[in-house]
Tab-separated table of C-alpha atoms in Angstrom:
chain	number	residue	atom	x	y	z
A	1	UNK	CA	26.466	-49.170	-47.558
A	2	UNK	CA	26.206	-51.775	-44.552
A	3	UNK	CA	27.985	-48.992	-42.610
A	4	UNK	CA	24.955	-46.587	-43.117
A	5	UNK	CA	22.311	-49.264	-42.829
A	6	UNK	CA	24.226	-50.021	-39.249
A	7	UNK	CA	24.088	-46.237	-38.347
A	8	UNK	CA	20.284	-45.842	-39.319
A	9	UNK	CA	19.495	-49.014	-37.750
A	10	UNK	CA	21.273	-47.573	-34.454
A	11	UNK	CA	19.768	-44.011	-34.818
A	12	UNK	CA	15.869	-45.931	-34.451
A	13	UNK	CA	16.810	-47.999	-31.179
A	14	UNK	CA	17.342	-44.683	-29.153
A	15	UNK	CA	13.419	-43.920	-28.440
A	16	UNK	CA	13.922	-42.511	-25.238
A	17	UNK	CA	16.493	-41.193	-22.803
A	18	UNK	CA	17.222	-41.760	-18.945
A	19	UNK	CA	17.408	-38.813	-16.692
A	20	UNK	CA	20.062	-39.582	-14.196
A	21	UNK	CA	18.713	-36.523	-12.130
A	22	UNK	CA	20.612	-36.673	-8.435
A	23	UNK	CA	19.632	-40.767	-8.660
A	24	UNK	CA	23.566	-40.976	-7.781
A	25	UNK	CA	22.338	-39.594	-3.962
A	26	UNK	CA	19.735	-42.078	-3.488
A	27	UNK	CA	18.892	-41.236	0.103
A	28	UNK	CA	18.228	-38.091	-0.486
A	29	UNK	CA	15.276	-38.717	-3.295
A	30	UNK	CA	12.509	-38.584	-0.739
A	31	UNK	CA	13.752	-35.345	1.554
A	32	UNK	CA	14.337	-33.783	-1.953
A	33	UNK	CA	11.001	-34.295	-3.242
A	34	UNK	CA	9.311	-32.939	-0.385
A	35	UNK	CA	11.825	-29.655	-0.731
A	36	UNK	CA	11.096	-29.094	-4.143
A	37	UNK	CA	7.613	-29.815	-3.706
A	38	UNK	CA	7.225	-27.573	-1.062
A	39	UNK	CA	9.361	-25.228	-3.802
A	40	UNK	CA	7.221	-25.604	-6.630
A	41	UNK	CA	3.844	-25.216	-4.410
A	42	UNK	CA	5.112	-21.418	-3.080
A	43	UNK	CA	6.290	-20.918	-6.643
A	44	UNK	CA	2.375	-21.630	-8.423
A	45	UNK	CA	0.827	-19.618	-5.146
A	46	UNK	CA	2.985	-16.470	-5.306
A	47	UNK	CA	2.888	-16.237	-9.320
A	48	UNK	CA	-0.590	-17.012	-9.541
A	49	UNK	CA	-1.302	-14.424	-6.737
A	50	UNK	CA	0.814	-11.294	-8.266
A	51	UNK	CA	-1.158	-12.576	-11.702
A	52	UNK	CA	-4.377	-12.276	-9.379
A	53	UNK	CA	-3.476	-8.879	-7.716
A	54	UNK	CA	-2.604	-7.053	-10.880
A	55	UNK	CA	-5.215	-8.108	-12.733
A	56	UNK	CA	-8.225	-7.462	-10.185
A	57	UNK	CA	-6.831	-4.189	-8.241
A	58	UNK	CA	-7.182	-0.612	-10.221
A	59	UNK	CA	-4.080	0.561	-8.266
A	60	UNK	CA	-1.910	-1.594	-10.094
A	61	UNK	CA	-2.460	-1.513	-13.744
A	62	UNK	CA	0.271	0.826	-14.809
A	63	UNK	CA	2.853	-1.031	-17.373
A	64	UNK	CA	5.231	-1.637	-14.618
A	65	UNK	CA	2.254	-4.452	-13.335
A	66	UNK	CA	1.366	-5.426	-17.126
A	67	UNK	CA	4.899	-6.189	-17.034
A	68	UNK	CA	5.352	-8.086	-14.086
A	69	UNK	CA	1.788	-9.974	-15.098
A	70	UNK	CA	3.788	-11.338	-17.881
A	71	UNK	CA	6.864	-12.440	-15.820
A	72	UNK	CA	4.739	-14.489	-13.351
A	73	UNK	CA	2.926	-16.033	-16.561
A	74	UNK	CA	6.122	-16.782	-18.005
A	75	UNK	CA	7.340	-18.349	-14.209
A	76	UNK	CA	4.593	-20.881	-14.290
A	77	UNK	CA	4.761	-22.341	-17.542
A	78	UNK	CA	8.938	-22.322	-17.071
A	79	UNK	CA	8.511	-24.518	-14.194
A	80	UNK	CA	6.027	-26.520	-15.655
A	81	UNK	CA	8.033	-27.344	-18.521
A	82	UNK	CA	10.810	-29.140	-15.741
A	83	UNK	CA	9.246	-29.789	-12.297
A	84	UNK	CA	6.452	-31.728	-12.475
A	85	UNK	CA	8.670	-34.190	-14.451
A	86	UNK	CA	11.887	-33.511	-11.823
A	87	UNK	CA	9.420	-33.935	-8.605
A	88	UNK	CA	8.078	-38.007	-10.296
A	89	UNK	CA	11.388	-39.017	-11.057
A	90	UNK	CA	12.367	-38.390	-7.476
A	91	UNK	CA	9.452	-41.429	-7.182
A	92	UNK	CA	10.191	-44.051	-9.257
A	93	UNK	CA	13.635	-45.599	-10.048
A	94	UNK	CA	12.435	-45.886	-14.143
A	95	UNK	CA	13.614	-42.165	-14.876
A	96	UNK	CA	12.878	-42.352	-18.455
A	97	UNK	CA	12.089	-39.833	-20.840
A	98	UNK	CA	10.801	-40.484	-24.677
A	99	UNK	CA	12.575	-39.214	-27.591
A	100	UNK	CA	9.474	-36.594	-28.475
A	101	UNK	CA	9.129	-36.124	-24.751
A	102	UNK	CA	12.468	-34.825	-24.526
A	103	UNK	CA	12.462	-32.587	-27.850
A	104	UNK	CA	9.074	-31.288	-26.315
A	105	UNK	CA	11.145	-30.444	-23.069
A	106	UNK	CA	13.825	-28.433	-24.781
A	107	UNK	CA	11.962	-26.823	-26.963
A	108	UNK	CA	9.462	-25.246	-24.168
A	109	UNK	CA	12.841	-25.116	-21.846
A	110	UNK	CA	14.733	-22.894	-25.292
A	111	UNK	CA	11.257	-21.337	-25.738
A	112	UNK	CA	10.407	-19.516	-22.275
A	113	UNK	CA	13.777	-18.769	-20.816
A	114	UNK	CA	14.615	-16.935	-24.470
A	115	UNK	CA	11.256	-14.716	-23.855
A	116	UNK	CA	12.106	-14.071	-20.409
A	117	UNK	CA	15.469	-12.879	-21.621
A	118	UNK	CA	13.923	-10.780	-23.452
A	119	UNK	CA	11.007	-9.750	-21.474
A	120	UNK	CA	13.249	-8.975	-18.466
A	121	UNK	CA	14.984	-5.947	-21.224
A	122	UNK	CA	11.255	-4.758	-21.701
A	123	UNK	CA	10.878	-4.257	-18.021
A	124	UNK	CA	14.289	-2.218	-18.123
A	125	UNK	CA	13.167	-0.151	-20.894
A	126	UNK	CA	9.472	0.895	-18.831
A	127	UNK	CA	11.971	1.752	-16.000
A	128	UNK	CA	14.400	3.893	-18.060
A	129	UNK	CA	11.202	6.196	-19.666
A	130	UNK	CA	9.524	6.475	-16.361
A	131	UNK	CA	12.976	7.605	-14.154
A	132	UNK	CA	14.852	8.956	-17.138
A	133	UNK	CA	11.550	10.401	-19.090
A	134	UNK	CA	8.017	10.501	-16.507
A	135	UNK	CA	6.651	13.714	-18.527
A	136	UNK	CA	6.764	11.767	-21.500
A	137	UNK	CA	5.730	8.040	-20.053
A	138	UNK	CA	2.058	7.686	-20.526
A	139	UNK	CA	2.575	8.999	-24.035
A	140	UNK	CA	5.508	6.118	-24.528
A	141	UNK	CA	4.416	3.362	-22.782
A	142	UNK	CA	0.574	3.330	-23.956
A	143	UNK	CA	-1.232	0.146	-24.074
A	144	UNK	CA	-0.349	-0.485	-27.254
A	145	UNK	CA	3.173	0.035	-26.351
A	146	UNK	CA	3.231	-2.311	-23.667
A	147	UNK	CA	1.011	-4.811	-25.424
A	148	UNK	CA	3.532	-4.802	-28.648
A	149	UNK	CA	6.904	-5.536	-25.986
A	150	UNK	CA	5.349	-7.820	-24.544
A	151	UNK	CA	4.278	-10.029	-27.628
A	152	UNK	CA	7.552	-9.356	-29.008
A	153	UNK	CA	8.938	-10.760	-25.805
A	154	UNK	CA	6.819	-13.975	-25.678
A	155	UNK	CA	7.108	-14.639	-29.381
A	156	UNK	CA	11.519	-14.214	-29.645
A	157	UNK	CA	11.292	-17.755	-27.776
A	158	UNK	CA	9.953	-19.419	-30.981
A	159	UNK	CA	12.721	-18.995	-33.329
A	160	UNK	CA	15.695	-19.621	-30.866
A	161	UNK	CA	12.874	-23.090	-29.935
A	162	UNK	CA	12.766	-24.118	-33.374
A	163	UNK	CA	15.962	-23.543	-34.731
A	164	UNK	CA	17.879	-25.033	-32.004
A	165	UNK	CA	15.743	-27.876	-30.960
A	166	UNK	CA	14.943	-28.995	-34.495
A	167	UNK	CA	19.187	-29.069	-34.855
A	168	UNK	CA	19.960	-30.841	-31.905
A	169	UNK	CA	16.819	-33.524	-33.011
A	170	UNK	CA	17.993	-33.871	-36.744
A	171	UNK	CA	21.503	-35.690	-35.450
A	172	UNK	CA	22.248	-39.612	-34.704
A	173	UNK	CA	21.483	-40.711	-31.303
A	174	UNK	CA	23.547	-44.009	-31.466
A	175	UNK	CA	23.437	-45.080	-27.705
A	176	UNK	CA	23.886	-44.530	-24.736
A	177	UNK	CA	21.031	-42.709	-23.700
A	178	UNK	CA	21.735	-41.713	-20.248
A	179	UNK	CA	21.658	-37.456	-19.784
A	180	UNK	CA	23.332	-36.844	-16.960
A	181	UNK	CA	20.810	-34.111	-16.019
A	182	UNK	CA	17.595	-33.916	-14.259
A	183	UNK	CA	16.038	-32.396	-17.502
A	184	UNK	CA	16.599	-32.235	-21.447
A	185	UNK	CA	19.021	-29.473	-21.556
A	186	UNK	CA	21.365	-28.784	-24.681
A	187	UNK	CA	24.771	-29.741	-23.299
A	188	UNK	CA	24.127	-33.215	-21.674
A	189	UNK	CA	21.846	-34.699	-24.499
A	190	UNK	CA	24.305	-33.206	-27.213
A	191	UNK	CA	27.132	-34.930	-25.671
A	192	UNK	CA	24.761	-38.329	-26.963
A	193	UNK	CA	24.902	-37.396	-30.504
A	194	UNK	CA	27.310	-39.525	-33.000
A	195	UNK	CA	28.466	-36.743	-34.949
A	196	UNK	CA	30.099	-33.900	-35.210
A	197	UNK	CA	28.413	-31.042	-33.594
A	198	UNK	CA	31.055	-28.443	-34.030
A	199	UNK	CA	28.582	-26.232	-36.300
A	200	UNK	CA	25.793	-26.597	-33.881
A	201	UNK	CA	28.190	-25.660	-30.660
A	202	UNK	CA	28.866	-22.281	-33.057
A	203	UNK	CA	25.022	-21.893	-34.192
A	204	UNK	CA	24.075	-22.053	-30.672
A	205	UNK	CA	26.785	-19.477	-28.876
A	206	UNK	CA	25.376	-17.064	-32.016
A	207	UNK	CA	21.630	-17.573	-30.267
A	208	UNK	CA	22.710	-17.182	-26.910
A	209	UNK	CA	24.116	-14.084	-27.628
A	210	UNK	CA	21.391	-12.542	-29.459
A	211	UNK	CA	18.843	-13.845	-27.302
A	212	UNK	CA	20.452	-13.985	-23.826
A	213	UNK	CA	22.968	-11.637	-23.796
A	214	UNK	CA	22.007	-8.583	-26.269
A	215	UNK	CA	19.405	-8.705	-24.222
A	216	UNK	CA	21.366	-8.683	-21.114
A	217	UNK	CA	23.983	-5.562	-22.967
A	218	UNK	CA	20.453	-3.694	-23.354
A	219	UNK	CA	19.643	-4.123	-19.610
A	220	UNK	CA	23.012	-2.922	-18.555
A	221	UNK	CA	23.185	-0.389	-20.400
A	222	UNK	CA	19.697	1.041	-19.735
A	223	UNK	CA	20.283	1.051	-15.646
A	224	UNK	CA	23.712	2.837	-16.519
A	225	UNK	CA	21.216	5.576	-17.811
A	226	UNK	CA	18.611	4.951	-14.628
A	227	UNK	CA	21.709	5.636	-12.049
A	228	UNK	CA	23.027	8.154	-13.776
A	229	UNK	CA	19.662	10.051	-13.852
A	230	UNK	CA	18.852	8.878	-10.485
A	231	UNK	CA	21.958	10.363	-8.977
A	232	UNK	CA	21.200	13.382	-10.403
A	233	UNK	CA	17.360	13.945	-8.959
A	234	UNK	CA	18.407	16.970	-6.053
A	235	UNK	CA	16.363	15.391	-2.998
A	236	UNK	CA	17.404	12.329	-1.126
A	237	UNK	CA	13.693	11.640	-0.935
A	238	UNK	CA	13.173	11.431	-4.476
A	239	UNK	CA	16.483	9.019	-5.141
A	240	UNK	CA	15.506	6.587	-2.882
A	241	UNK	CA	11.400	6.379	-4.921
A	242	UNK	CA	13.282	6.232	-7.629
A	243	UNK	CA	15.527	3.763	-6.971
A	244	UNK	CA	12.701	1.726	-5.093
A	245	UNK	CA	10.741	1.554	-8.447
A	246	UNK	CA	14.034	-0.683	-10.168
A	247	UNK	CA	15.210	-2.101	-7.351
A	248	UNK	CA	13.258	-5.285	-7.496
A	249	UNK	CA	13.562	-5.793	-11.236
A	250	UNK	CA	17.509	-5.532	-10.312
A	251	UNK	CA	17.561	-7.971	-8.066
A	252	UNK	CA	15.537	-10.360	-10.219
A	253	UNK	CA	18.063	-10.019	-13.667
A	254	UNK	CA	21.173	-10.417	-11.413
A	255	UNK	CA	19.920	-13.681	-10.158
A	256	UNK	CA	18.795	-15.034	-13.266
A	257	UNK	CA	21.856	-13.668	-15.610
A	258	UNK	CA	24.248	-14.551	-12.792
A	259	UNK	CA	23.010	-18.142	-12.526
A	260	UNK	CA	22.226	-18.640	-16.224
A	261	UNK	CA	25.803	-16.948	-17.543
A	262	UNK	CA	28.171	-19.195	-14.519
A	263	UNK	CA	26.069	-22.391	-16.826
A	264	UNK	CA	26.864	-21.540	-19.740
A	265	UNK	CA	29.331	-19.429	-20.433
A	266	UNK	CA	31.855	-21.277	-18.517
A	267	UNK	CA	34.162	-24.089	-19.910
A	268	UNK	CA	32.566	-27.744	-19.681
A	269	UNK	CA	35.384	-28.543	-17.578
A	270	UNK	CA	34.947	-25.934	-14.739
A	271	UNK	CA	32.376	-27.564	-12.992
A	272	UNK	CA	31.547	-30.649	-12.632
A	273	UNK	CA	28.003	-32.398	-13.318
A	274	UNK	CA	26.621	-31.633	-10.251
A	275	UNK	CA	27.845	-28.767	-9.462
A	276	UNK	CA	26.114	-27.892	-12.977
A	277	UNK	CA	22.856	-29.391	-11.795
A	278	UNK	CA	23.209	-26.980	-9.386
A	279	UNK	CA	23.209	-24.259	-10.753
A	280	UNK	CA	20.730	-25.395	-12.999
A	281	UNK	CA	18.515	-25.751	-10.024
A	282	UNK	CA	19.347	-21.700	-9.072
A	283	UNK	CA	17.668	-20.567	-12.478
A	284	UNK	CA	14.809	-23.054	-13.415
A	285	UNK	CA	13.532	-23.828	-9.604
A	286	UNK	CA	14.851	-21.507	-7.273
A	287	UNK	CA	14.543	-18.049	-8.934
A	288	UNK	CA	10.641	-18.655	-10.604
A	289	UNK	CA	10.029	-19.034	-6.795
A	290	UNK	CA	11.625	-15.572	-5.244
A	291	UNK	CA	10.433	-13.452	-7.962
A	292	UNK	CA	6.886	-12.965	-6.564
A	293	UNK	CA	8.940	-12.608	-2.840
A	294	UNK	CA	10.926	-9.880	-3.881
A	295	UNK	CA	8.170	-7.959	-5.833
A	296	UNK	CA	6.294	-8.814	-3.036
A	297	UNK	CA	8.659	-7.374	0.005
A	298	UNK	CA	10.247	-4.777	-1.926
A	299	UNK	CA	7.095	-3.280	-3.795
A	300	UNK	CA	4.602	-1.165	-1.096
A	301	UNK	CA	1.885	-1.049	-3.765
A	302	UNK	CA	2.183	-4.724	-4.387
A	303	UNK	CA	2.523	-4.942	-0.491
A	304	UNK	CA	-0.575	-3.149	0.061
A	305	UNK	CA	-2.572	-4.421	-2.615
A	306	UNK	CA	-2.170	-8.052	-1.229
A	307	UNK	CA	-3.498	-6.912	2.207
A	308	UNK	CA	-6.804	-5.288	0.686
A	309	UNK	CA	-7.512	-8.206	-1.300
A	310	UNK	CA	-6.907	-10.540	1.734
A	311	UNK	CA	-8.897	-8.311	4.268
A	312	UNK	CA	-11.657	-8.613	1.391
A	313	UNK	CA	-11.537	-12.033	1.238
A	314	UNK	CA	-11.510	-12.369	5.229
A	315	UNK	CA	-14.284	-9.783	5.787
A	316	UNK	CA	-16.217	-11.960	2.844
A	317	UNK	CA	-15.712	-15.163	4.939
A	318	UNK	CA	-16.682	-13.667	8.457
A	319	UNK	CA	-19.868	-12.244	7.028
């Protein structure tokens, strides 16, 4: 009994949790604030702009740019879930973080990156009908189509959210409460818990492969069918428009799988902390910020859509 009462009495004293972040470089807090800051700005302006552009010009609202609408939606709130909190720790040596704060955290952190798992296989799937199916597109990806995906994309987040968060947050925290992370991921705050957390280690490699990489096996699988098809087309002209149309959406998955899969999927002792944070950095910071850049460069109908609206805008200012 005085056992219990001791554990109970320990599990109430852990309200919050310290970030350790990169606090263990502390001359480099101020040049890294300014980086990331300068990071997260170009992040907000090119999301919010292909949001902008895709919405407000009638040459891009085919399901390809409903699509894409969704990613850069899905961009903003995933940073805003971890750098706004990342860029005031670099500020202040108190890098605290309550014990709802935290469980708020990972549960937006679980929620968006599941949807853009899955979100990312919806943008596949509009490729595959229009390369391996155009006669038969409009019919397949209607608006209600595209509308139904999409939901289904944003809404797969809340179960892998709930379930795992509400797991993690129902075990003892008996001290210490340092995570050795610059936000509340699984790993590093699990490694806090005073119990066994075998089951939840097994619960949560069943998630990530339903919801990171079925996902993922869908993708692959789909551009197998796109290349196949694509090699197939007679004219060199109409390989390389094909090809165009997927080639940004490629580049975007390989980044994000290739950074997301090398943290997770690898043993803990591969890499070490901050090599981890690292790659952590590559996925939640650095990849939100090139996906409007690639759509951007790589897209001529994105391209030239951004150059009427700014010659609109410049023309409305000189008048």
């Amino acid at each position: 009994m005085r056992q219990t009462e001791k554990i109970e009495e320990n599990q109430t004293s852990v309200t919050e949790f310290i970030l350790v972040g990169f606090s263990n470089h502390p001359e480099l807090q101020a040049p890294l604030f300014l980086i990331f800051l300068l990071v997260y700005t170009v992040t907000l302006t090119g999301n919010v702009l292909i949001i902008l552009i895709t919405t407000l010009d009638s040459a891009l609202q085919s399901p390809m740019y409903f699509f894409l609408r969704n990613l850069s939606s899905l961009e903003i709130c995933f940073n805003l879930v971890i750098v706004p909190k990342m860029l005031v720790d670099f500020l202040r040596e108190n890098k605290t973080i309550s014990y709802s704060g935290c469980a708020a955290q990972m549960y937006f952190f679980f929620f968006f990156g599941a949807a853009e798992c899955c979100l990312l296989a919806a943008m596949a799937y509009d490729r595959y009908v229009a390369i391996c199916n155009p006669l038969r597109y409009p019919d397949i990806m209607n608006r209600r189509a595209c509308f139904q995906l999409a939901g289904a994309s944003w809404f797969s987040g809340f179960p892998v959210s709930t379930v795992q968060t509400t797991w993690i947050f129902s075990l003892p925290f008996c001290g210490p409460n340092i995570v050795n992370h610059f936000f509340c991921d699984s790993p590093p705050v699990l490694e806090l818990a005073c119990a066994d957390t075998h089951m939840f280690e097994i619960e949560a490699l069943t998630a990530t492969v339903l919801f990171i990489m079925f996902p993922f096996l869908l993708i692959l699988l789909t551009y197998v069918r796109i290349i196949t098809t694509i090699l197939r087309m007679p004219s060199a002209e109409g390989r390389h428009k094909a090809f165009s149309t997927c080639s940004s959406h490629l580049v975007v998955v390989t980044l994000f799988y290739g950074t997301a899969t090398s943290t997770y999927f690898r043993p803990k002792s591969t890499y070490t902390p901050d090599t981890k944070k690292i790659l952590s950095l590559s996925y939640t910071v650095i990849t939100p910020m090139l996906n409007p850049i690639i759509y951007s460069l790589r897209n001529k109908e994105v391209k030239g859509a951004l150059k009427r609206t700014l010659g609109r805008r410049i023309f409305a200012y000189q008048k």
